[in-house]
Every structure is written in structure tokens, then in C-alpha cells.
């Protein structure tokens, strides 16, 4: 009995130590979560210093500096939300580590923005409103500042809840809401808004169908062949060459369109040359690796790892060249309006382009992993083949939609492609090849007969087949969250920007 107080004290001490340890763990995790916020503030302070150094003193200089900070904030959120779609499949397929993906994306996003970004950008995103209907530079500056800040706030919230949304639609909603508040409903270009609403359906459906189609083709030609190695030798070079050719056209038309305009003949010759060179390169690479591969889907799938990484890098380059305008376009328009310029297009100063390029990369590095995990890992399980189909679908869908004049969102396409390959895989597992293969190979009490190049397959009980038939390989909860975020993006950013315009208008009245 005399030892009980000692034991009780020991137990109490152990409990106290555990509580202290738990508090230290929570505190450490809290500090880690605050680090990205701290680095973001440092970046915005640097943007403020850069703008202060670049903007000439005078009336309206403070507005341009404030707009530069807002533009930097928007660039951070584009990097955090939109850029993740290009790298998510490669990370989900384990072709790249998270760190490797962040490095590759940051380099190619910045390169795309600086090398092929818009030297001249439209001041009103996609003709959403008629700038002539907006009276006075002061009103126009307030409108653009409200649109930029409203879009950035929504992107920040969407990233926090784990919803990949369209940055273009965000800035469109911002311009629409602030524009209507400034000049009434007649200022809006409603046919364009109708086309954007249609893209909510067109983009993910096209992306999903094309990605699922590519996966079905690869399954039929290679992954379900009896001799996968021989099938890979035959088909992978053609697939890689065709992909390289498609990405060349994509890069020229979407990534380099501001700096190079080749004719149709030049583009055709270039695409054919890249197809032949890519096929030959892949043929040599497969010849070196084939003797070390076994006849399994996983082993053959590794042949798509390098093409997947290259595809992700090229998508990032094209994204940097195009979507950086969502951050710097309104900022450049504000700087031009304060300087007395007018017109639907303005020249972008190099310091503004730098803010957009670096901001996107910094936002990706600090906050991108959250959306990368959602798109690459939490919707469905990806491997190099499925991820390759997603990346290829993103490029092909944009090109097809552009040729047909259909408005599409690269974000919606990429996410739709991930769902497309996931649902195709679900169908294949539950009703397609796996069950038919199991039924075909199922024998009596012993092992089923197998082809010489296949492993021995044992009998599959009926109960197991029924369970496989009910498997769901795509998380529907993420689908509902993402679709809801897509639908509310334009109206919500419009409301936020309208409120911000009313608050900002009085501050810019003096310019």
C-alpha cells in the first residue's frame, strides 16, 4: 500500500508529459503552417518595393503600387490553385516527387511567362464588358482593382477548401460583377457569358472522354496484350512520337503564340519532323530497357514515365505563357489608365511581367501541394499510363476546342480527364476486361492454364467477382465539391468584386 502514492505520481507525471508532448507537436505543426504565410508576406513586401522603385512619382502612383501588390497576391493564388493541375497527374503516378514537381513546374511556369508571355494583353478579359461604356479612368481603375482582388480572394478560398477552379473564370466573374456595378447590365457581353457557362459542361466532358478514349486504346493495344513487351515495342514509339507532335503544335499555338506565328505549312512540317524524331528516340529507349522488363502492366507502364514528365513540363510552360495574363493583365491596364493611356490593349512593362512570373512560381511552391494531392491522389489512383492519358488529353482537348471555337477551361479539362480515366478504370475492373479475363482463365481445382508469357492465375470465386463488380475507384465526394466550386466561381467572384468596387471607388476618385 505504501507504494501506491509513488505509482500514482508516476502515472500523473506520464500523463503530464504526454500532454506537453502533444502541445509541442501541435505548436510545431502550427509554426510549419505559418511559414508559407510568412514567405507570402515577404514576397508581397518585395513586390511593393519593386513597384515603388518602378512607378514614377505623381498622381495615381499609390494606386499603381497598391494594384501591383494585389496583382502579386493574384499571381500567388494562380500558382497555388491552377498550376497544380499540370503536375498533379505526374505526382499521383509517382513519376515525380512533390519536390521534383514543384521545381519543374516553377521553372517552366516562369519560363513560359517570361519568354512567351503576353507583351501585349487585352485589358478586358475575353471581352466580358465594353470598356467604352465605363466612364472615366477613375471608374475603370476601381473596376479592375476590384476584379483582381475579388478573383484572388475566391482563388484563395478555393485552394483552402481543396477545390481546383478556373483562374480565367475567376477574373471573368470579377470583371463582370464590378463592370455591372459601375455601368449597369448593358455593359456586359452576355453571349460571351453564355459561352463561358457552356464551357462548365464542355470542358470536363471533352477532357474526360478523350482521356478515357486514350486509356481504352492503350489497354487494347498494349496493357491487355498477351505479350506486352512486344506490343510496347510496336506501339509505344508511335504513341510517343504522336504525342510529341501534338505537344509541339500545342506549344506553338498556346505557348509561343505571342512570339512566333509560323504558317500552316511550317507547322505541319515541324509536327511531322517531331513525330519521326520522337518515335525513333522512343524506339531506341525501349530497345535498351525491354530486356530488363517483365511481362506485367506495371513494368510496361514505366515506359510512359519520361513522356509523362515532359508532357507535364510543356503544359506548365504553356500555362505560364497564357494564364499569367490573369494576374498582370488587369495590373497593366491600371498602370496604363493612371498614365493616361486608353484602348483595349496595353503594353506590359517588364517589371509587371516579373511579378506575375515569380508570383506564380512562389504560390505553387508554398501552397501548390494541397491541390496537387487532391487532383493527383484523392480523386482516383493514377499510374504512369493513366497520368499520361490525362496530360495528353489536356493538350489535345485545348487544340480541338480552339479549332472548333469552343470556350474551354484548362483546369476543368485536367480535372475532367482525371475523373474520365478513373471512371474508365472503374468500368474496366467491374464490367470489362478483368472479370472476363478471370472467367476465361478460371479452371477446376488447380491453377488455371496460362499463356507462356503470363503468370499462373488461380481460380476466382464467384463471391470475389461480385465484390470486384461493385468496386468504386473514383471518390464521388470530390466530384460534388469540385463541380459546386466550378458553378459558383463566376457568380461568387462577381458579387465579391461588386462589393469591393463600391468600397474602392471613393479612394480612386481623385486620379
Short mmCIF file of C-alpha atoms in Angstrom, two decimals, residues 150-410:
data_model
loop_
_atom_site.label_atom_id
_atom_site.label_comp_id
_atom_site.label_asym_id
_atom_site.label_seq_id
_atom_site.Cartn_x
_atom_site.Cartn_y
_atom_site.Cartn_z
CA UNK A 150 -12.18 39.64 -55.85
CA UNK A 151 -10.78 36.90 -58.09
CA UNK A 152 -7.72 36.49 -55.86
CA UNK A 153 -9.86 36.17 -52.70
CA UNK A 154 -12.02 33.47 -54.30
CA UNK A 155 -8.98 31.53 -55.53
CA UNK A 156 -7.53 31.72 -52.02
CA UNK A 157 -10.74 30.30 -50.54
CA UNK A 158 -11.00 27.60 -53.23
CA UNK A 159 -7.42 26.48 -52.55
CA UNK A 160 -8.14 26.34 -48.82
CA UNK A 161 -11.16 24.04 -49.33
CA UNK A 162 -9.24 21.92 -51.84
CA UNK A 163 -11.22 22.80 -54.98
CA UNK A 164 -9.36 23.30 -58.29
CA UNK A 165 -11.15 26.12 -60.14
CA UNK A 166 -10.56 28.16 -63.27
CA UNK A 167 -8.49 31.31 -62.73
CA UNK A 168 -9.77 32.67 -66.03
CA UNK A 169 -13.38 32.23 -64.94
CA UNK A 170 -12.49 33.89 -61.63
CA UNK A 171 -11.16 37.05 -63.26
CA UNK A 172 -14.06 37.00 -65.75
CA UNK A 173 -16.53 36.93 -62.86
CA UNK A 174 -14.66 39.75 -61.17
CA UNK A 175 -14.71 41.96 -64.26
CA UNK A 176 -18.40 41.17 -64.85
CA UNK A 177 -19.51 41.98 -61.30
CA UNK A 178 -17.51 45.18 -60.97
CA UNK A 179 -18.44 46.23 -64.53
CA UNK A 180 -22.18 45.81 -63.96
CA UNK A 181 -21.93 47.73 -60.68
CA UNK A 182 -20.04 50.52 -62.43
CA UNK A 183 -22.10 50.86 -65.63
CA UNK A 184 -25.21 48.67 -65.45
CA UNK A 185 -26.22 45.39 -67.07
CA UNK A 186 -25.91 46.74 -70.62
CA UNK A 187 -22.12 46.87 -70.24
CA UNK A 188 -21.85 43.07 -70.18
CA UNK A 189 -21.28 40.88 -73.23
CA UNK A 190 -23.93 38.27 -72.46
CA UNK A 191 -23.27 35.96 -75.45
CA UNK A 192 -19.68 35.54 -74.20
CA UNK A 193 -21.01 34.81 -70.72
CA UNK A 194 -23.30 32.17 -72.19
CA UNK A 195 -20.32 30.56 -73.91
CA UNK A 196 -18.41 30.53 -70.62
CA UNK A 197 -21.35 28.88 -68.86
CA UNK A 198 -21.40 26.25 -71.62
CA UNK A 199 -17.72 25.55 -71.00
CA UNK A 200 -18.58 24.33 -67.50
CA UNK A 201 -20.07 21.29 -69.26
CA UNK A 202 -17.98 21.16 -72.44
CA UNK A 203 -14.53 21.30 -70.80
CA UNK A 204 -14.73 18.40 -68.32
CA UNK A 205 -16.74 16.22 -70.68
CA UNK A 206 -14.27 16.65 -73.54
CA UNK A 207 -11.31 16.12 -71.22
CA UNK A 208 -12.85 13.04 -69.62
CA UNK A 209 -13.97 11.43 -72.87
CA UNK A 210 -10.64 11.98 -74.65
CA UNK A 211 -8.62 10.72 -71.66
CA UNK A 212 -10.87 7.67 -71.27
CA UNK A 213 -10.56 7.00 -75.02
CA UNK A 214 -6.77 7.11 -74.89
CA UNK A 215 -6.77 4.76 -71.90
CA UNK A 216 -9.04 2.31 -73.72
CA UNK A 217 -6.72 2.36 -76.74
CA UNK A 218 -3.63 1.75 -74.62
CA UNK A 219 -5.40 -1.07 -72.79
CA UNK A 220 -6.41 -2.74 -76.03
CA UNK A 221 -3.09 -2.32 -77.82
CA UNK A 222 -0.57 -2.85 -75.02
CA UNK A 223 -1.72 -3.42 -71.44
CA UNK A 224 -4.07 -6.35 -72.14
CA UNK A 225 -1.92 -7.99 -74.82
CA UNK A 226 -0.59 -11.48 -74.16
CA UNK A 227 2.96 -10.31 -74.91
CA UNK A 228 3.05 -6.78 -73.54
CA UNK A 229 6.74 -6.28 -74.27
CA UNK A 230 6.30 -7.00 -77.97
CA UNK A 231 3.20 -4.78 -78.05
CA UNK A 232 5.13 -1.98 -76.36
CA UNK A 233 7.94 -2.25 -78.90
CA UNK A 234 5.39 -1.93 -81.69
CA UNK A 235 3.06 0.78 -80.40
CA UNK A 236 4.81 2.92 -77.79
CA UNK A 237 7.19 4.62 -80.28
CA UNK A 238 4.23 5.65 -82.44
CA UNK A 239 2.30 6.87 -79.39
CA UNK A 240 5.26 8.83 -78.05
CA UNK A 241 6.01 10.31 -81.49
CA UNK A 242 2.38 11.30 -81.98
CA UNK A 243 2.28 12.82 -78.51
CA UNK A 244 5.45 14.81 -79.14
CA UNK A 245 3.96 16.08 -82.39
CA UNK A 246 0.68 17.06 -80.69
CA UNK A 247 2.53 18.86 -77.91
CA UNK A 248 4.65 20.70 -80.46
CA UNK A 249 1.53 22.10 -82.10
CA UNK A 250 0.07 22.85 -78.65
CA UNK A 251 3.22 24.64 -77.55
CA UNK A 252 3.49 26.71 -80.72
CA UNK A 253 -0.17 27.72 -80.73
CA UNK A 254 -0.72 28.15 -76.99
CA UNK A 255 2.73 28.70 -75.51
CA UNK A 256 4.62 30.63 -78.17
CA UNK A 257 1.74 32.38 -79.90
CA UNK A 258 2.88 35.79 -78.64
CA UNK A 259 6.41 35.46 -80.03
CA UNK A 260 6.17 33.16 -83.09
CA UNK A 261 3.48 32.79 -85.76
CA UNK A 262 4.52 30.01 -88.20
CA UNK A 263 2.44 29.34 -91.29
CA UNK A 264 0.36 26.19 -91.69
CA UNK A 265 2.96 24.52 -93.91
CA UNK A 266 5.76 25.21 -91.46
CA UNK A 267 3.67 23.89 -88.59
CA UNK A 268 2.83 20.68 -90.48
CA UNK A 269 6.47 20.04 -91.42
CA UNK A 270 7.56 20.72 -87.84
CA UNK A 271 4.97 18.36 -86.38
CA UNK A 272 5.92 15.55 -88.81
CA UNK A 273 9.62 16.00 -88.04
CA UNK A 274 8.93 15.86 -84.29
CA UNK A 275 6.74 12.77 -84.76
CA UNK A 276 9.52 10.89 -86.57
CA UNK A 277 12.23 12.04 -84.16
CA UNK A 278 10.12 11.22 -81.09
CA UNK A 279 9.25 7.77 -82.42
CA UNK A 280 12.90 6.97 -83.17
CA UNK A 281 14.03 8.16 -79.75
CA UNK A 282 11.36 6.06 -78.03
CA UNK A 283 12.24 3.03 -80.15
CA UNK A 284 15.88 3.19 -79.05
CA UNK A 285 14.95 3.77 -75.39
CA UNK A 286 12.57 0.78 -75.36
CA UNK A 287 15.15 -1.45 -77.05
CA UNK A 288 17.58 -0.70 -74.19
CA UNK A 289 15.03 -1.29 -71.43
CA UNK A 290 12.98 -4.18 -72.83
CA UNK A 291 15.40 -6.98 -71.79
CA UNK A 292 15.05 -5.88 -68.14
CA UNK A 293 11.23 -5.68 -68.06
CA UNK A 294 8.85 -8.46 -67.07
CA UNK A 295 5.57 -9.02 -68.87
CA UNK A 296 3.37 -7.07 -66.45
CA UNK A 297 1.24 -3.94 -66.75
CA UNK A 298 3.27 -2.18 -64.06
CA UNK A 299 6.59 -2.83 -65.77
CA UNK A 300 5.37 -1.80 -69.22
CA UNK A 301 3.71 1.26 -67.68
CA UNK A 302 7.10 2.59 -66.60
CA UNK A 303 7.87 3.24 -70.29
CA UNK A 304 5.45 6.19 -70.06
CA UNK A 305 7.21 7.87 -67.12
CA UNK A 306 9.58 10.10 -69.10
CA UNK A 307 6.94 11.15 -71.69
CA UNK A 308 4.64 12.00 -68.76
CA UNK A 309 7.26 14.26 -67.14
CA UNK A 310 7.96 16.00 -70.45
CA UNK A 311 4.23 16.48 -71.04
CA UNK A 312 3.75 17.99 -67.58
CA UNK A 313 6.66 20.39 -68.14
CA UNK A 314 5.31 21.53 -71.52
CA UNK A 315 1.82 22.03 -70.06
CA UNK A 316 3.37 24.20 -67.35
CA UNK A 317 5.24 26.27 -69.93
CA UNK A 318 2.08 26.87 -71.95
CA UNK A 319 0.12 27.68 -68.79
CA UNK A 320 2.70 30.22 -67.69
CA UNK A 321 2.61 31.86 -71.10
CA UNK A 322 -1.18 32.14 -71.14
CA UNK A 323 -2.60 32.43 -67.63
CA UNK A 324 -0.04 34.86 -66.28
CA UNK A 325 -2.21 37.46 -68.05
CA UNK A 326 -4.95 36.81 -65.48
CA UNK A 327 -2.70 38.41 -62.87
CA UNK A 328 -0.79 41.01 -64.88
CA UNK A 329 -3.45 41.98 -67.43
CA UNK A 330 -5.62 43.99 -65.01
CA UNK A 331 -2.47 45.38 -63.35
CA UNK A 332 -1.07 46.55 -66.70
CA UNK A 333 -4.45 48.06 -67.55
CA UNK A 334 -4.47 50.01 -64.27
CA UNK A 335 -0.93 51.29 -64.84
CA UNK A 336 -1.88 52.37 -68.37
CA UNK A 337 -5.08 54.11 -67.22
CA UNK A 338 -3.26 56.00 -64.47
CA UNK A 339 -0.68 57.06 -67.06
CA UNK A 340 -3.42 58.38 -69.33
CA UNK A 341 -3.36 55.56 -71.92
CA UNK A 342 -6.56 54.12 -73.32
CA UNK A 343 -7.60 51.31 -75.60
CA UNK A 344 -8.47 47.65 -75.38
CA UNK A 345 -4.81 46.56 -75.40
CA UNK A 346 -1.81 47.80 -73.46
CA UNK A 347 1.89 47.03 -73.37
CA UNK A 348 3.09 45.16 -70.28
CA UNK A 349 6.21 46.61 -68.61
CA UNK A 350 8.91 44.06 -67.77
CA UNK A 351 8.61 44.66 -64.01
CA UNK A 352 4.91 43.75 -64.11
CA UNK A 353 5.69 40.59 -66.11
CA UNK A 354 8.29 39.70 -63.48
CA UNK A 355 5.72 40.00 -60.69
CA UNK A 356 3.41 37.58 -62.49
CA UNK A 357 6.09 35.04 -63.39
CA UNK A 358 7.72 34.89 -59.96
CA UNK A 359 4.41 35.12 -58.12
CA UNK A 360 3.01 32.05 -59.88
CA UNK A 361 6.14 30.02 -59.04
CA UNK A 362 6.20 31.17 -55.41
CA UNK A 363 2.49 30.41 -54.98
CA UNK A 364 2.98 26.94 -56.40
CA UNK A 365 5.93 26.20 -54.11
CA UNK A 366 4.19 27.47 -50.97
CA UNK A 367 0.60 26.32 -51.42
CA UNK A 368 0.50 24.05 -54.50
CA UNK A 369 0.96 20.69 -52.74
CA UNK A 370 -2.58 20.80 -51.33
CA UNK A 371 -4.25 20.87 -54.76
CA UNK A 372 -1.65 18.54 -56.26
CA UNK A 373 -2.65 15.88 -53.72
CA UNK A 374 -6.36 16.43 -54.34
CA UNK A 375 -6.16 16.13 -58.14
CA UNK A 376 -3.32 13.60 -58.32
CA UNK A 377 -4.12 11.27 -55.42
CA UNK A 378 -7.54 11.76 -53.82
CA UNK A 379 -9.88 11.52 -56.83
CA UNK A 380 -8.60 8.19 -58.19
CA UNK A 381 -5.41 6.16 -58.21
CA UNK A 382 -3.09 7.09 -61.05
CA UNK A 383 -0.20 5.23 -62.61
CA UNK A 384 2.12 6.47 -65.40
CA UNK A 385 -0.21 5.25 -68.16
CA UNK A 386 -3.36 6.87 -66.71
CA UNK A 387 -1.49 10.07 -65.87
CA UNK A 388 -0.06 10.16 -69.40
CA UNK A 389 -3.61 9.94 -70.77
CA UNK A 390 -4.63 12.88 -68.56
CA UNK A 391 -1.74 15.07 -69.73
CA UNK A 392 -2.24 14.16 -73.39
CA UNK A 393 -5.97 14.79 -73.10
CA UNK A 394 -5.35 18.26 -71.68
CA UNK A 395 -3.28 19.28 -74.72
CA UNK A 396 -5.46 17.58 -77.35
CA UNK A 397 -8.72 18.92 -75.89
CA UNK A 398 -7.49 22.52 -75.89
CA UNK A 399 -6.36 22.19 -79.51
CA UNK A 400 -9.62 20.58 -80.65
CA UNK A 401 -11.73 23.12 -78.79
CA UNK A 402 -9.71 26.00 -80.21
CA UNK A 403 -10.15 24.66 -83.75
CA UNK A 404 -13.92 24.35 -83.21
CA UNK A 405 -14.18 27.72 -81.50
CA UNK A 406 -15.42 26.19 -78.23
CA UNK A 407 -14.64 28.01 -74.96
CA UNK A 408 -12.89 25.64 -72.57
CA UNK A 409 -11.05 25.82 -69.26
CA UNK A 410 -7.71 24.03 -68.90
#
